[in-house]
mmCIF file of C-alpha atoms and ligand atoms in Angstrom:
data_model
loop_
_atom_site.group_PDB
_atom_site.id
_atom_site.type_symbol
_atom_site.label_atom_id
_atom_site.label_comp_id
_atom_site.label_asym_id
_atom_site.label_seq_id
_atom_site.Cartn_x
_atom_site.Cartn_y
_atom_site.Cartn_z
ATOM 1 C CA MET A 1 243.756 72.625 134.624
ATOM 2 C CA SER A 2 246.745 70.340 135.120
ATOM 3 C CA PRO A 3 248.251 69.141 131.938
ATOM 4 C CA VAL A 4 247.561 65.655 133.113
ATOM 5 C CA ASN A 5 243.871 66.250 132.968
ATOM 6 C CA ILE A 6 243.699 67.785 129.529
ATOM 7 C CA LYS A 7 242.217 65.586 127.019
ATOM 8 C CA ASN A 8 241.073 68.124 124.198
ATOM 9 C CA ALA A 9 244.331 69.636 123.290
ATOM 10 C CA ASP A 10 244.537 70.867 119.659
ATOM 11 C CA LEU A 11 248.159 71.527 118.762
ATOM 12 C CA HIS A 12 247.997 71.847 115.133
ATOM 13 C CA SER A 13 246.307 74.647 113.211
ATOM 14 C CA HIS A 14 246.775 77.405 110.612
ATOM 15 C CA SER A 15 245.741 81.187 110.457
ATOM 16 C CA CYS A 16 245.978 83.800 107.637
ATOM 17 C CA VAL A 17 249.507 84.367 108.826
ATOM 18 C CA SER A 18 250.224 81.174 106.674
ATOM 19 C CA ASP A 19 247.620 79.341 104.525
ATOM 20 C CA GLY A 20 244.584 79.401 106.982
ATOM 21 C CA THR A 21 241.662 81.593 106.226
ATOM 22 C CA LEU A 22 240.937 82.798 109.744
ATOM 23 C CA THR A 23 242.852 85.291 111.927
ATOM 24 C CA PRO A 24 244.550 83.968 115.081
ATOM 25 C CA GLU A 25 241.893 85.846 117.049
ATOM 26 C CA ALA A 26 239.017 84.169 115.121
ATOM 27 C CA LEU A 27 240.729 80.791 115.639
ATOM 28 C CA ALA A 28 240.971 81.237 119.425
ATOM 29 C CA GLU A 29 237.352 81.954 119.674
ATOM 30 C CA ARG A 30 236.510 78.878 117.499
ATOM 31 C CA ALA A 31 238.848 76.766 119.687
ATOM 32 C CA VAL A 32 237.007 77.841 122.868
ATOM 33 C CA ALA A 33 233.584 77.334 121.230
ATOM 34 C CA ARG A 34 234.570 73.722 120.397
ATOM 35 C CA GLY A 35 235.816 72.939 123.927
ATOM 36 C CA VAL A 36 239.505 73.026 123.242
ATOM 37 C CA GLU A 37 241.455 72.869 126.651
ATOM 38 C CA LEU A 38 244.950 73.749 125.236
ATOM 39 C CA TRP A 39 245.566 75.196 121.890
ATOM 40 C CA ALA A 40 248.662 75.875 119.483
ATOM 41 C CA LEU A 41 248.777 77.910 116.369
ATOM 42 C CA THR A 42 251.296 76.263 114.052
ATOM 43 C CA ASP A 43 251.587 78.358 110.962
ATOM 44 C CA HIS A 44 253.953 77.037 108.258
ATOM 45 C CA ASP A 45 257.496 78.318 108.552
ATOM 46 C CA GLU A 46 256.348 81.293 110.427
ATOM 47 C CA VAL A 47 256.083 82.654 114.015
ATOM 48 C CA GLY A 48 254.471 86.031 113.046
ATOM 49 C CA GLY A 49 251.083 85.141 114.540
ATOM 50 C CA GLN A 50 252.379 83.704 117.886
ATOM 51 C CA HIS A 51 251.982 86.902 120.121
ATOM 52 C CA ARG A 52 248.396 87.518 118.722
ATOM 53 C CA ALA A 53 247.382 83.800 119.131
ATOM 54 C CA ARG A 54 248.721 83.724 122.678
ATOM 55 C CA ASP A 55 247.142 87.088 123.853
ATOM 56 C CA ALA A 56 243.721 86.084 122.231
ATOM 57 C CA ALA A 57 243.740 82.677 123.772
ATOM 58 C CA LEU A 58 244.599 84.027 127.328
ATOM 59 C CA ALA A 59 241.931 86.684 127.054
ATOM 60 C CA LEU A 60 239.582 83.986 126.477
ATOM 61 C CA GLY A 61 240.713 81.897 129.316
ATOM 62 C CA LEU A 62 242.280 79.222 126.861
ATOM 63 C CA PRO A 63 245.767 77.920 127.836
ATOM 64 C CA TYR A 64 248.268 78.257 125.017
ATOM 65 C CA LEU A 65 251.544 76.664 123.576
ATOM 66 C CA CYS A 66 253.568 78.471 120.982
ATOM 67 C CA GLY A 67 253.897 76.522 117.678
ATOM 68 C CA ALA A 68 255.101 76.259 114.155
ATOM 69 C CA GLU A 69 254.993 73.716 111.280
ATOM 70 C CA ILE A 70 258.459 73.611 109.612
ATOM 71 C CA SER A 71 258.887 72.403 106.014
ATOM 72 C CA VAL A 72 261.761 69.937 105.641
ATOM 73 C CA THR A 73 263.223 68.015 102.738
ATOM 74 C CA PHE A 74 264.071 64.401 103.880
ATOM 75 C CA GLY A 75 264.687 61.302 101.528
ATOM 76 C CA GLY A 76 263.455 63.507 98.571
ATOM 77 C CA GLU A 77 260.104 63.980 100.240
ATOM 78 C CA THR A 78 258.686 67.018 101.910
ATOM 79 C CA VAL A 79 258.196 66.357 105.544
ATOM 80 C CA HIS A 80 256.572 68.636 108.230
ATOM 81 C CA ILE A 81 257.944 69.016 111.740
ATOM 82 C CA VAL A 82 255.796 70.840 114.299
ATOM 83 C CA GLY A 83 257.574 72.750 116.975
ATOM 84 C CA LEU A 84 255.690 73.230 120.371
ATOM 85 C CA GLY A 85 256.384 75.200 123.531
ATOM 86 C CA PHE A 86 259.352 77.218 122.178
ATOM 87 C CA ASP A 87 260.271 80.893 122.609
ATOM 88 C CA PRO A 88 258.800 82.502 119.455
ATOM 89 C CA ASP A 89 261.518 85.313 119.682
ATOM 90 C CA HIS A 90 264.463 83.055 119.834
ATOM 91 C CA PRO A 91 267.007 84.612 117.268
ATOM 92 C CA GLY A 92 268.095 81.219 115.945
ATOM 93 C CA LEU A 93 264.708 79.902 115.356
ATOM 94 C CA VAL A 94 263.441 83.186 113.809
ATOM 95 C CA GLU A 95 266.460 83.260 111.425
ATOM 96 C CA GLY A 96 265.992 79.620 110.526
ATOM 97 C CA LEU A 97 262.357 80.074 109.556
ATOM 98 C CA LYS A 98 263.066 83.278 107.575
ATOM 99 C CA ARG A 99 265.488 81.389 105.525
ATOM 100 C CA THR A 100 263.036 78.564 105.233
ATOM 101 C CA ARG A 101 260.348 80.948 103.935
ATOM 102 C CA GLY A 102 262.940 82.537 101.580
ATOM 103 C CA GLY A 103 262.436 80.485 98.382
ATOM 104 C CA ARG A 104 258.627 80.659 98.451
ATOM 105 C CA GLU A 105 258.397 83.712 96.213
ATOM 106 C CA GLN A 106 260.613 82.406 93.326
ATOM 107 C CA ARG A 107 258.878 78.996 93.705
ATOM 108 C CA ALA A 108 255.479 80.707 93.236
ATOM 109 C CA ARG A 109 256.585 82.528 89.980
ATOM 110 C CA GLU A 110 257.775 79.184 88.721
ATOM 111 C CA MET A 111 254.502 77.429 89.587
ATOM 112 C CA ALA A 112 252.604 80.231 87.793
ATOM 113 C CA ALA A 113 254.897 79.899 84.678
ATOM 114 C CA SER A 114 254.342 76.149 84.846
ATOM 115 C CA LEU A 115 250.468 76.550 84.994
ATOM 116 C CA ALA A 116 250.616 78.984 82.248
ATOM 117 C CA GLN A 117 252.179 76.414 79.963
ATOM 118 C CA ALA A 118 249.274 74.249 80.865
ATOM 119 C CA GLY A 119 246.940 77.081 79.630
ATOM 120 C CA ILE A 120 246.160 78.682 83.019
ATOM 121 C CA GLU A 121 247.194 82.260 82.846
ATOM 122 C CA GLY A 122 247.602 84.811 85.734
ATOM 123 C CA ALA A 123 247.779 82.199 88.517
ATOM 124 C CA TYR A 124 250.391 84.174 90.499
ATOM 125 C CA GLU A 125 248.319 87.315 90.715
ATOM 126 C CA GLY A 126 245.182 85.198 91.359
ATOM 127 C CA ALA A 127 247.082 83.362 94.386
ATOM 128 C CA LEU A 128 248.295 86.726 95.687
ATOM 129 C CA LYS A 129 244.630 87.869 96.276
ATOM 130 C CA TYR A 130 244.466 85.055 99.009
ATOM 131 C CA VAL A 131 247.808 85.646 100.552
ATOM 132 C CA GLY A 132 247.534 87.103 104.048
ATOM 133 C CA ASN A 133 251.421 87.299 104.664
ATOM 134 C CA PRO A 134 253.446 88.362 101.559
ATOM 135 C CA ASP A 135 256.263 86.320 103.096
ATOM 136 C CA LEU A 136 254.326 83.102 102.846
ATOM 137 C CA ILE A 137 252.847 82.249 99.537
ATOM 138 C CA SER A 138 251.900 78.550 99.383
ATOM 139 C CA ARG A 139 250.269 76.040 97.167
ATOM 140 C CA THR A 140 247.129 76.451 99.243
ATOM 141 C CA HIS A 141 246.706 80.051 97.949
ATOM 142 C CA PHE A 142 247.064 78.849 94.193
ATOM 143 C CA ALA A 143 244.453 76.244 94.859
ATOM 144 C CA ARG A 144 242.071 78.721 96.265
ATOM 145 C CA HIS A 145 242.430 80.834 93.110
ATOM 146 C CA LEU A 146 242.015 77.884 90.782
ATOM 147 C CA VAL A 147 238.717 76.910 92.570
ATOM 148 C CA GLU A 148 237.482 80.618 92.230
ATOM 149 C CA ALA A 149 238.568 80.667 88.530
ATOM 150 C CA GLY A 150 236.417 77.626 87.875
ATOM 151 C CA VAL A 151 239.315 75.268 86.888
ATOM 152 C CA CYS A 152 238.437 72.939 89.650
ATOM 153 C CA ARG A 153 235.481 72.222 92.087
ATOM 154 C CA ASP A 154 237.480 72.163 95.207
ATOM 155 C CA THR A 155 240.991 72.570 96.620
ATOM 156 C CA TYR A 156 241.452 68.729 96.909
ATOM 157 C CA GLU A 157 240.854 68.530 93.020
ATOM 158 C CA VAL A 158 243.328 71.309 92.403
ATOM 159 C CA PHE A 159 246.104 69.308 94.351
ATOM 160 C CA ARG A 160 245.207 66.107 92.612
ATOM 161 C CA LYS A 161 245.312 67.639 89.116
ATOM 162 C CA TYR A 162 247.826 70.407 89.428
ATOM 163 C CA LEU A 163 249.894 71.104 92.496
ATOM 164 C CA THR A 164 251.628 67.584 93.249
ATOM 165 C CA GLU A 165 254.502 65.751 91.871
ATOM 166 C CA GLY A 166 254.439 65.198 88.134
ATOM 167 C CA LYS A 167 251.456 67.462 87.558
ATOM 168 C CA PRO A 168 251.567 70.864 85.763
ATOM 169 C CA GLY A 169 252.030 73.565 88.423
ATOM 170 C CA TYR A 170 254.180 71.399 90.606
ATOM 171 C CA VAL A 171 257.670 72.850 91.262
ATOM 172 C CA PRO A 172 260.173 70.825 93.441
ATOM 173 C CA HIS A 173 261.637 72.722 96.258
ATOM 174 C CA ARG A 174 264.329 72.103 98.716
ATOM 175 C CA TRP A 175 263.253 73.174 102.335
ATOM 176 C CA ALA A 176 265.217 72.942 105.574
ATOM 177 C CA ALA A 177 267.293 69.918 106.764
ATOM 178 C CA LEU A 178 265.623 67.701 109.275
ATOM 179 C CA GLY A 179 268.480 68.200 111.724
ATOM 180 C CA ASP A 180 268.477 72.087 111.402
ATOM 181 C CA ALA A 181 264.601 72.243 112.044
ATOM 182 C CA VAL A 182 264.897 70.016 115.134
ATOM 183 C CA ARG A 183 267.713 71.979 116.465
ATOM 184 C CA TRP A 184 266.079 75.412 115.918
ATOM 185 C CA ILE A 185 263.012 74.168 117.936
ATOM 186 C CA ARG A 186 265.216 72.501 120.680
ATOM 187 C CA GLU A 187 267.388 75.530 121.068
ATOM 188 C CA ALA A 188 264.312 77.731 121.381
ATOM 189 C CA GLY A 189 263.252 75.602 124.319
ATOM 190 C CA GLY A 190 260.558 73.622 122.466
ATOM 191 C CA ILE A 191 259.847 69.955 121.491
ATOM 192 C CA ALA A 192 259.944 68.755 117.942
ATOM 193 C CA VAL A 193 257.114 66.532 116.640
ATOM 194 C CA ILE A 194 256.801 64.604 113.414
ATOM 195 C CA ALA A 195 253.555 66.109 111.762
ATOM 196 C CA HIS A 196 251.046 63.709 110.101
ATOM 197 C CA PRO A 197 253.229 60.785 109.394
ATOM 198 C CA GLY A 198 250.663 58.968 107.528
ATOM 199 C CA ARG A 199 250.760 61.554 104.727
ATOM 200 C CA TYR A 200 254.342 60.796 103.456
ATOM 201 C CA ARG A 201 254.885 58.338 100.531
ATOM 202 C CA PHE A 202 257.509 56.435 102.344
ATOM 203 C CA THR A 203 258.261 52.631 102.250
ATOM 204 C CA ALA A 204 258.449 51.101 105.701
ATOM 205 C CA ASN A 205 262.270 51.280 105.507
ATOM 206 C CA GLU A 206 262.182 55.025 104.733
ATOM 207 C CA GLU A 207 259.631 55.756 107.362
ATOM 208 C CA TYR A 208 261.910 53.862 109.847
ATOM 209 C CA ALA A 209 264.761 55.971 108.759
ATOM 210 C CA LEU A 210 262.750 59.160 109.307
ATOM 211 C CA PHE A 211 261.774 58.143 112.868
ATOM 212 C CA SER A 212 265.324 56.982 113.776
ATOM 213 C CA GLU A 213 267.010 60.048 112.318
ATOM 214 C CA PHE A 214 264.491 62.333 114.095
ATOM 215 C CA ARG A 215 265.209 60.730 117.366
ATOM 216 C CA GLU A 216 269.019 61.010 116.802
ATOM 217 C CA HIS A 217 268.637 64.761 116.345
ATOM 218 C CA GLY A 218 266.733 65.126 119.549
ATOM 219 C CA GLY A 219 263.119 64.997 118.095
ATOM 220 C CA ARG A 220 260.920 63.663 120.868
ATOM 221 C CA GLY A 221 257.167 63.590 119.531
ATOM 222 C CA VAL A 222 254.786 62.266 116.811
ATOM 223 C CA GLU A 223 251.409 63.301 115.859
ATOM 224 C CA VAL A 224 249.133 60.304 116.302
ATOM 225 C CA VAL A 225 245.674 61.872 116.094
ATOM 226 C CA THR A 226 245.578 64.361 113.347
ATOM 227 C CA GLY A 227 242.949 65.498 110.649
ATOM 228 C CA SER A 228 244.702 63.466 107.786
ATOM 229 C CA HIS A 229 244.951 60.202 109.613
ATOM 230 C CA THR A 230 242.496 57.367 109.508
ATOM 231 C CA ALA A 231 241.439 55.265 112.454
ATOM 232 C CA GLN A 232 243.943 52.680 111.513
ATOM 233 C CA GLU A 233 246.632 55.243 111.368
ATOM 234 C CA PHE A 234 245.710 56.434 114.983
ATOM 235 C CA ALA A 235 246.540 52.934 115.951
ATOM 236 C CA LYS A 236 249.574 52.361 113.722
ATOM 237 C CA TYR A 237 251.401 55.707 114.893
ATOM 238 C CA GLY A 238 250.261 54.973 118.436
ATOM 239 C CA ASP A 239 252.313 51.824 118.117
ATOM 240 C CA MET A 240 255.147 53.707 116.489
ATOM 241 C CA ALA A 241 255.229 56.251 119.388
ATOM 242 C CA ARG A 242 255.627 53.386 121.945
ATOM 243 C CA GLU A 243 258.128 51.558 119.628
ATOM 244 C CA PHE A 244 260.382 54.792 119.272
ATOM 245 C CA ASP A 245 259.591 55.985 122.754
ATOM 246 C CA LEU A 246 258.031 59.219 121.470
ATOM 247 C CA LEU A 247 255.585 61.599 123.108
ATOM 248 C CA ALA A 248 252.225 61.630 121.354
ATOM 249 C CA SER A 249 250.507 64.659 119.889
ATOM 250 C CA ARG A 250 246.949 65.535 118.870
ATOM 251 C CA GLY A 251 245.933 68.343 116.465
ATOM 252 C CA SER A 252 243.237 68.832 113.712
ATOM 253 C CA ASP A 253 245.515 70.642 111.107
ATOM 254 C CA PHE A 254 242.448 73.088 110.699
ATOM 255 C CA HIS A 255 242.968 75.623 107.945
ATOM 256 C CA SER A 256 239.404 76.863 107.067
ATOM 257 C CA PRO A 257 235.746 76.359 107.741
ATOM 258 C CA GLU A 258 235.114 75.746 104.094
ATOM 259 C CA GLU A 259 237.996 73.427 103.316
ATOM 260 C CA SER A 260 238.965 71.447 106.308
ATOM 261 C CA HIS A 261 237.736 68.000 107.156
ATOM 262 C CA ALA A 262 238.607 68.131 110.831
ATOM 263 C CA ASP A 263 237.352 71.057 112.903
ATOM 264 C CA LEU A 264 239.396 72.423 115.843
ATOM 265 C CA GLY A 265 238.988 69.972 118.998
ATOM 266 C CA MET A 266 236.738 67.518 117.326
ATOM 267 C CA LEU A 267 239.004 64.559 116.727
ATOM 268 C CA PRO A 268 239.016 61.438 118.969
ATOM 269 C CA HIS A 269 241.294 61.776 122.236
ATOM 270 C CA LEU A 270 244.614 60.118 122.466
ATOM 271 C CA ASN A 271 244.674 56.548 123.665
ATOM 272 C CA ALA A 272 245.348 56.540 127.360
ATOM 273 C CA SER A 273 248.288 54.217 126.855
ATOM 274 C CA LEU A 274 250.259 57.219 125.176
ATOM 275 C CA SER A 275 252.250 59.916 126.780
ATOM 276 C CA PRO A 276 250.786 63.181 125.601
ATOM 277 C CA VAL A 277 253.409 65.548 124.493
ATOM 278 C CA TRP A 278 251.611 68.591 126.510
ATOM 279 C CA GLU A 279 252.524 66.680 129.791
ATOM 280 C CA ALA A 280 256.197 67.149 128.930
ATOM 281 C CA LEU A 281 255.601 70.816 128.234
ATOM 282 C CA ALA A 282 253.802 71.668 131.518
ATOM 283 C CA ASP A 283 256.164 74.552 132.262
ATOM 284 C CA ARG A 284 255.869 76.046 128.647
ATOM 285 C CA ILE A 285 252.076 76.476 128.842
ATOM 286 C CA HIS A 286 250.830 80.006 128.842
ATOM 287 C CA ARG A 287 248.019 80.114 131.425
ATOM 288 C CA PRO A 288 245.093 82.510 131.752
HETATM 289 P P1 AMP B 301 253.265 74.481 100.429
HETATM 290 O O1 AMP B 301 253.945 74.642 101.848
HETATM 291 O O2 AMP B 301 253.284 75.674 99.673
HETATM 292 O O3 AMP B 301 254.007 73.189 99.838
HETATM 293 O O4 AMP B 301 251.761 74.043 100.702
HETATM 294 C C1 AMP B 301 251.507 72.948 101.587
HETATM 295 C C2 AMP B 301 250.132 72.948 101.945
HETATM 296 O O5 AMP B 301 249.211 72.476 100.936
HETATM 297 C C3 AMP B 301 249.620 72.077 103.037
HETATM 298 O O6 AMP B 301 250.122 72.489 104.377
HETATM 299 C C4 AMP B 301 248.325 71.815 103.024
HETATM 300 O O7 AMP B 301 247.578 72.982 103.664
HETATM 301 C C5 AMP B 301 248.094 72.054 101.416
HETATM 302 N N1 AMP B 301 248.003 70.517 100.882
HETATM 303 C C6 AMP B 301 249.062 69.894 100.449
HETATM 304 N N2 AMP B 301 248.706 68.737 99.781
HETATM 305 C C7 AMP B 301 247.305 68.787 99.754
HETATM 306 C C8 AMP B 301 246.322 68.053 99.216
HETATM 307 N N3 AMP B 301 246.649 66.767 98.609
HETATM 308 N N4 AMP B 301 245.031 68.375 99.400
HETATM 309 C C9 AMP B 301 244.649 69.484 100.006
HETATM 310 N N5 AMP B 301 245.634 70.401 100.533
HETATM 311 C C10 AMP B 301 246.878 70.030 100.487
HETATM 312 MN MN1 MN B 302 248.795 74.171 105.141
HETATM 313 MN MN1 MN B 303 251.592 69.716 107.229
HETATM 314 MN MN1 MN B 304 249.493 71.770 109.014
#
């Protein structure tokens, strides 16, 4: 299928190589079962699942784009940048991601110490039980443990009460610089996309600064349709894509059948007035 005819692209999802619960192979099957026409696995700060995801997708007849979601610190806030269509073996990208992952272990130990002060013991060991990749312990793994331990009803409650700024268990962390993340993606032949812009607690001015600086660094896309956006945000970020001359992306941000609100391939299509990011990546798509 020509990229121009693709509507059901899902270019944001997580496997057990980061903080999802399914394997890359199980995700590929799920994507096909839900009618996805082009898929990208975008694990946090990690490309270790890319070859598996691509091979599984192609074996099922599903076109595939390489992906990753890079953690960035911008304006004192954590911002996520999705990279699409890059070479997952590019040394600069691989090294940059390795450095970005580097602080996670120490941060996890500090999170556990902070939770212990709040009376919750053994959270590090508990979170480890959910970790599929020892290099990538995340807040999500702590959240799953705290639900299992009966501290909270679901992972959303854990984040509300424990793992977000100002709450016990939250440890501030410095991630990659915006310019570095965009450069790693570009030098590896991919396109950088601002992930779920509606999730950041920015003022209008700060958001404008993010979009402008991202463009100056050579970033080219923004997620318009994503699992954490409301219908108003689909419209708002569609307008911002046009205002900043950015390509539009679409992805569920699926993590787990039990936890995620949006399943693979189930969100509304991009508005026809937008330029889909996958049309600019036609030569980077792996085809069956
Ligand atoms: P980390 O990279 O360790 O800071 O973990 C970030 C991940 O935690 C995100 O990618 C989401 O999967 C999850 N997450 C962050 N905030 C929330 C929230 N408020 N509710 C549920 N999950 C969240
Ligand atoms: Mn996640
Ligand atoms: Mn994210
Ligand atoms: Mn994500």
